[in-house]
Coordinates of C-alpha atoms in Angstrom, one line a residue:
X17 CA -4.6 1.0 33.6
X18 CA -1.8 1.3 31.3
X19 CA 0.6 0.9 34.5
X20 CA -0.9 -2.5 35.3
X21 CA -0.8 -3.2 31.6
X22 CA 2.9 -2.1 31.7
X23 CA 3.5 -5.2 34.5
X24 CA 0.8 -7.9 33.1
X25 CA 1.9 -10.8 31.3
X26 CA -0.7 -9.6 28.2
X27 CA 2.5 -6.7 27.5
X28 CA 4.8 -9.7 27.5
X29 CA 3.0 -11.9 25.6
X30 CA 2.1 -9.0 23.1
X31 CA 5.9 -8.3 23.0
X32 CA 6.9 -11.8 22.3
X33 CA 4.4 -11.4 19.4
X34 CA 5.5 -8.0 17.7
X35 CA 9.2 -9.3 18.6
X36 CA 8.3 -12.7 16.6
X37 CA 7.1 -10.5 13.5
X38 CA 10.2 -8.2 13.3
X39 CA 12.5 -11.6 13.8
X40 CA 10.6 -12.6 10.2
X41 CA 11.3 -9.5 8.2
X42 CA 15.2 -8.8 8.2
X43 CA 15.1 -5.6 6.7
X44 CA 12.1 -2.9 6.4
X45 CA 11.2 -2.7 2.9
X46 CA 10.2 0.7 1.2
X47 CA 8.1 2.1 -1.3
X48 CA 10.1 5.0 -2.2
X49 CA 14.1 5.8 -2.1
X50 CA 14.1 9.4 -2.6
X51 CA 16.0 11.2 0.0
X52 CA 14.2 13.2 2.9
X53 CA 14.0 16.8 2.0
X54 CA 10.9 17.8 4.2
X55 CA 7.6 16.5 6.1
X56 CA 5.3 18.6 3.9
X57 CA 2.6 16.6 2.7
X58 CA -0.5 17.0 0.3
X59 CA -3.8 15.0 -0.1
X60 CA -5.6 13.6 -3.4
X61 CA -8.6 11.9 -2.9
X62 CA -10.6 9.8 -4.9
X63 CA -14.3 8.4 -4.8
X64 CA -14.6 4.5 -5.1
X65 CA -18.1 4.1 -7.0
X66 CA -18.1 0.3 -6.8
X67 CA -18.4 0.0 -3.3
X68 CA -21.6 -2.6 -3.4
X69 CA -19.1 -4.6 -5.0
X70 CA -16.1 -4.5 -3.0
X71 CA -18.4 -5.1 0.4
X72 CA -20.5 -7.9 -1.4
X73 CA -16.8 -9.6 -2.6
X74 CA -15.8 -8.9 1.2
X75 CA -18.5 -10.5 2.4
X76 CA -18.1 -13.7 -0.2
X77 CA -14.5 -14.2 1.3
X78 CA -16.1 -14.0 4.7
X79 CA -13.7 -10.5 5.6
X80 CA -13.6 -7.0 5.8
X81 CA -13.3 -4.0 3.3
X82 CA -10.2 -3.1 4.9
X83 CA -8.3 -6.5 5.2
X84 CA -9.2 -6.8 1.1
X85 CA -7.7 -2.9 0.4
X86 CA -4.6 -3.7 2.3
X87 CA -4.1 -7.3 0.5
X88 CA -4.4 -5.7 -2.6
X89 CA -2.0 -2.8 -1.8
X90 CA 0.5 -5.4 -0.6
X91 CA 0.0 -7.3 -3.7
X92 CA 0.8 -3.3 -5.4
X93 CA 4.0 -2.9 -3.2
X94 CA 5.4 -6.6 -3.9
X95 CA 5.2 -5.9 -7.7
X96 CA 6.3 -2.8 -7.8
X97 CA 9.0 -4.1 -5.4
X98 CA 10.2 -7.2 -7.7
X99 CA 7.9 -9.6 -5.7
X100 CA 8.9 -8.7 -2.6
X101 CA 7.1 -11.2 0.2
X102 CA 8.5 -10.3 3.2
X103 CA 7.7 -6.8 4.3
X104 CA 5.5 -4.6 6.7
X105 CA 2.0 -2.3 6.1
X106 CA 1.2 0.0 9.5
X107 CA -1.8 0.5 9.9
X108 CA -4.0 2.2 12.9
X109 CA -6.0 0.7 15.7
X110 CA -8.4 2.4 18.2
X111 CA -6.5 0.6 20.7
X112 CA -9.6 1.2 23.0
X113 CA -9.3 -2.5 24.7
X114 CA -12.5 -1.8 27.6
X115 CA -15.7 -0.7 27.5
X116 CA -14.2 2.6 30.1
X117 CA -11.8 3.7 27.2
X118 CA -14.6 2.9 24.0
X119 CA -17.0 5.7 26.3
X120 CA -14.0 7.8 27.0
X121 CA -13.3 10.7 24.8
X122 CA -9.5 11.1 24.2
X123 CA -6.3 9.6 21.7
X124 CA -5.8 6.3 22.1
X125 CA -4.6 5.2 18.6
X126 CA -1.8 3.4 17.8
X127 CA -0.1 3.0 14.7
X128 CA 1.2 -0.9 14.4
X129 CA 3.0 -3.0 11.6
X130 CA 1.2 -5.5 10.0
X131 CA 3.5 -8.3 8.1
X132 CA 2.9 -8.6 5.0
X133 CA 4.0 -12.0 2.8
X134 CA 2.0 -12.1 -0.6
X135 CA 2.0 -15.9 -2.1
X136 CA 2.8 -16.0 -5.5
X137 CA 1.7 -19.5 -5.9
X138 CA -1.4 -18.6 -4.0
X139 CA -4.6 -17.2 -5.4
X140 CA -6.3 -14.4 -4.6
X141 CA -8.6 -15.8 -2.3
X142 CA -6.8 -17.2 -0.5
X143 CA -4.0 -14.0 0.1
X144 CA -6.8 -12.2 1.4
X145 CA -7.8 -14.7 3.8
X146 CA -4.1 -14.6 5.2
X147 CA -4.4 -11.2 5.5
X148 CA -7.7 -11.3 7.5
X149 CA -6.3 -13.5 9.9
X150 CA -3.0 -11.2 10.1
X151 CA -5.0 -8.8 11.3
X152 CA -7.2 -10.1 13.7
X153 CA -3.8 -11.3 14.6
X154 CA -2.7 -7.6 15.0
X155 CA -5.9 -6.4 16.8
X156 CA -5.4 -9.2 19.8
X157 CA -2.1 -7.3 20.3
X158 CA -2.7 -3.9 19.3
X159 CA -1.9 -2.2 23.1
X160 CA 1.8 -2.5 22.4
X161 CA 3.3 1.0 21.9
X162 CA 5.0 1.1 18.8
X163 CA 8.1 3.3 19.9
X164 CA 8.7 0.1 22.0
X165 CA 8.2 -2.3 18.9
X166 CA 10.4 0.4 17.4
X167 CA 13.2 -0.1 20.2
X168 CA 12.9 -4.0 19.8
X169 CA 13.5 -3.8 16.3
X170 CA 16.5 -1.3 16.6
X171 CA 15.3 0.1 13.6
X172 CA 14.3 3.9 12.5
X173 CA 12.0 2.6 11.2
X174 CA 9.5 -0.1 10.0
X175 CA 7.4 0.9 7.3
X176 CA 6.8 4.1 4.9
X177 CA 3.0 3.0 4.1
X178 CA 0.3 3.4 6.4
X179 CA -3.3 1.8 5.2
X180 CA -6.1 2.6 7.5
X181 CA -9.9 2.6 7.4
X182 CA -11.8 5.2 9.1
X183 CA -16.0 4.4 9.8
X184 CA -16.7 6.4 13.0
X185 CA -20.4 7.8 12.3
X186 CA -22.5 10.4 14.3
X187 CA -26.0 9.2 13.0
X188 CA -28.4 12.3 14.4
X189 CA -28.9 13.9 11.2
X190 CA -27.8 16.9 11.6
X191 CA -23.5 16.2 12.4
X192 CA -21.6 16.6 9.0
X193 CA -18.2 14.9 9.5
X194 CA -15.1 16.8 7.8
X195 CA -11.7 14.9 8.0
X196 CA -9.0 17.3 7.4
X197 CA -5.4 16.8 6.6
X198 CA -2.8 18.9 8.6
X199 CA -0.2 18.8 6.0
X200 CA 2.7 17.3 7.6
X201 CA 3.4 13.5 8.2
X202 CA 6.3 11.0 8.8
X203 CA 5.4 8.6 6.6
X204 CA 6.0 8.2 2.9
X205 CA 2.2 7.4 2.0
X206 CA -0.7 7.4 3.7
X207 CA -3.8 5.6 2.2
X208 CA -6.9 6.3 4.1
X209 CA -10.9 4.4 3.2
X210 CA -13.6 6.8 4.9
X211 CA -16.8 5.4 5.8
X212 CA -17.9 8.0 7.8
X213 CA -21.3 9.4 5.5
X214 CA -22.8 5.6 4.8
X215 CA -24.1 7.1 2.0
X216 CA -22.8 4.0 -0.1
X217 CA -19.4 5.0 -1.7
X218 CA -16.0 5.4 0.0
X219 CA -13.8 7.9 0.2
X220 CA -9.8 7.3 -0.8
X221 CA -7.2 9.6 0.7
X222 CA -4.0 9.5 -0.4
X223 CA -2.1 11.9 1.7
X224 CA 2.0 11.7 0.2
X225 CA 5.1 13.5 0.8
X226 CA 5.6 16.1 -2.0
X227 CA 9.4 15.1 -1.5
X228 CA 9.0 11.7 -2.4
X229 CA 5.9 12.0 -4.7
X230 CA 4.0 14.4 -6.9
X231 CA 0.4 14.4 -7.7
X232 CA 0.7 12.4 -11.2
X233 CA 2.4 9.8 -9.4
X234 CA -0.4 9.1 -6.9
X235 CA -3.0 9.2 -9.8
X236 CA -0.7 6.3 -11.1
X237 CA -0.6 4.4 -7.7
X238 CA -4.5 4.9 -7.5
X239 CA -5.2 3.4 -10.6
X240 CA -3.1 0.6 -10.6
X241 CA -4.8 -0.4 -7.4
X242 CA -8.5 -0.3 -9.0
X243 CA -7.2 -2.2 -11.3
X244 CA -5.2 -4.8 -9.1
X245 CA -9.0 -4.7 -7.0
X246 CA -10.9 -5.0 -9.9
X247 CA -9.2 -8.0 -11.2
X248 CA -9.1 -9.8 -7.7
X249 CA -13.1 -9.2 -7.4
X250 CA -13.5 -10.6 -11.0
X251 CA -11.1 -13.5 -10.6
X252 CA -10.2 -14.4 -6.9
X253 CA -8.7 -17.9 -8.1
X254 CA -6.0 -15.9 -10.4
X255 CA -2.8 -16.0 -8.8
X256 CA -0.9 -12.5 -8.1
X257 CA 1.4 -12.7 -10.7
X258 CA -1.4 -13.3 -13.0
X259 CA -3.0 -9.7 -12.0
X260 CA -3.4 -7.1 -14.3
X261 CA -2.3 -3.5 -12.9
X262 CA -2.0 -2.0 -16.2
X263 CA -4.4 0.6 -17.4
X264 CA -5.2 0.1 -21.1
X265 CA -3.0 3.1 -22.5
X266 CA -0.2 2.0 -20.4
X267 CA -0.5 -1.2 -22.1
X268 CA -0.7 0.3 -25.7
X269 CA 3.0 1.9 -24.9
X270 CA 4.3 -0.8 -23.2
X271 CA 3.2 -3.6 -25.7
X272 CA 3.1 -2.0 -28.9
X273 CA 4.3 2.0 -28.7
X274 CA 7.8 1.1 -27.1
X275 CA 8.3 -1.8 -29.6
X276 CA 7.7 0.0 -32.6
X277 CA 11.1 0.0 -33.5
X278 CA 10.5 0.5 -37.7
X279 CA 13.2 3.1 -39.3
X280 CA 13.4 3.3 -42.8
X281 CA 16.7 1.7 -44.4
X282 CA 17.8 0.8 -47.8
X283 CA 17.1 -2.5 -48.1
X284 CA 18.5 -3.6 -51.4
X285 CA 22.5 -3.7 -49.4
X286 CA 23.9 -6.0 -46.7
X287 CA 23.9 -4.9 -43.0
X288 CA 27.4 -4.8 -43.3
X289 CA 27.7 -2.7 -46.0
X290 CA 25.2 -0.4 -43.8
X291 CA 27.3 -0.6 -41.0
X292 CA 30.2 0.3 -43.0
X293 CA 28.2 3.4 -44.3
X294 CA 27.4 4.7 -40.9
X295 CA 31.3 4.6 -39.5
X296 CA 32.3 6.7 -42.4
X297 CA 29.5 8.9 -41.3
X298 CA 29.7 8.9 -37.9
X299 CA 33.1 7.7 -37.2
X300 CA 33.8 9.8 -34.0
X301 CA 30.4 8.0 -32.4
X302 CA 30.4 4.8 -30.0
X303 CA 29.0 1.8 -32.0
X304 CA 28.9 -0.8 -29.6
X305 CA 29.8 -1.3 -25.4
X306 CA 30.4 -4.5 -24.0
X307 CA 30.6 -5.6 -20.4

């Protein structure tokens, strides 16, 4: 099968496509620039309580838990990334294109990049729905190997975030499914949803690279993505720029700790008198630099 696929017009057209998509993105785009050390990588996962929301909001935008998750981690990369709109997510497929492979046991994942371009003069809304149709976009190409789009591109690589969403279920009653992490990846970041109890709430892996992020770091990233979601599924006609990321404490030193810039001075002399005061004091010390 995959030799006739190798031959068929479906590989070239799918080629054409991924080719298309790496012709649109000049240069890969990446969340972190700490050097490579090592693969080692550790997991922190988190429980997302408000999942009755986040499937009735999917359902309101007529989409998909995962296509709103990775909208709102690209909206998190393109901030963070001073409004980046031009980059790539990968994210995994089960690549199982017949009904022989979906009752086959075996690997046939792929790992493909999804192009990501956030709209700033967009809403929400309507970001999302781009994304959706991304996807499906993806999904109608999803058999192209991605050491070939890799060789296209004649680039190392394309991405350093994956984003997946896992909902396999074994409904017999008695199956418990465990999803382990092996402690070693390529990839910067790894965001994971599992669906895989349906007991109504997901599951959010973050499995990082210890060289390029410690655990505090990824309690940051977590919750400035609720809060991203949160906003986007209380206002979806808010433009991205408008979005608020910020946790309330982070706000408080941002806004107001950071800006309290009070000092006690004598205030019955001129500045320059002060200033005159402090180079007889100090007069070894740098006053000012200009560029």
């Amino acid at each position: 099968t995959e030799e006739e696929y190798l031959g068929s017009k479906r590989y070239i057209k799918d080629k054409e496509y991924f080719t298309s998509k790496i012709n649109e993105c000049s240069d890969p785009l990446f969340i972190s620039s700490k050097p490579d050390i090592s693969f080692k990588a550790e997991r922190k996962t988190f429980r997302i309580e408000e999942t009755e929301l986040l499937e009735a909001f999917s359902r309101r935008l007529n989409t998909s838990v995962f296509a709103v998750v990775l909208a709102v981690t690209s909206f998190y990369f393109s901030r963070i990334k001073e409004n980046a709109d031009n980059f790539f997510i990968g994210t995994t497929v089960l690549n199982r294109t017949g009904e022989k492979e979906r009752n086959t046991m075996g690997m046939y994942v792929n790992t493909v990049p999804v192009l990501m371009k956030p709209d700033y003069a967009a809403t929400v809304s309507d970001n999302i729905s781009a994304v959706s149709s991304d996807i499906l976009s993806v999904l109608r190409h999803q058999k192209f190997n991605y050491t070939d789009i890799l060789e296209e591109s004649g680039k190392g690589k394309l991405f350093d975030v994956i984003v997946s969403y896992q909902n396999a279920q074994i409904v017999n009653g008695e199956t418990i499914i465990e999803w382990y992490s092996n402690g070693m990846q390529a990839e910067n970041l790894q965001i994971h949803i599992e669906d895989h109890d349906a007991d109504g709430t997901l599951k959010m892996h973050f499995d990082y690279r210890t060289d390029k992020f410690s655990e505090d770091e990824i309690t940051t990233i977590h919750t400035h993505l609720f809060n991203l979601l949160h906003d986007c599924m209380e206002n979806p006609d808010k433009k991205i720029g408008e979005l608020s990321m910020l946790s309330d404490s982070e706000k408080q030193k941002i806004l107001k700790d950071f800006n309290n810039t009070t000092a006690p001075y004598e205030n019955g002399k001129c500045v320059h008198t002060l200033f005159e005061e402090q180079v007889k004091n100090n007069p070894d010390k740098t006053a000012i630099i200009g560029c």
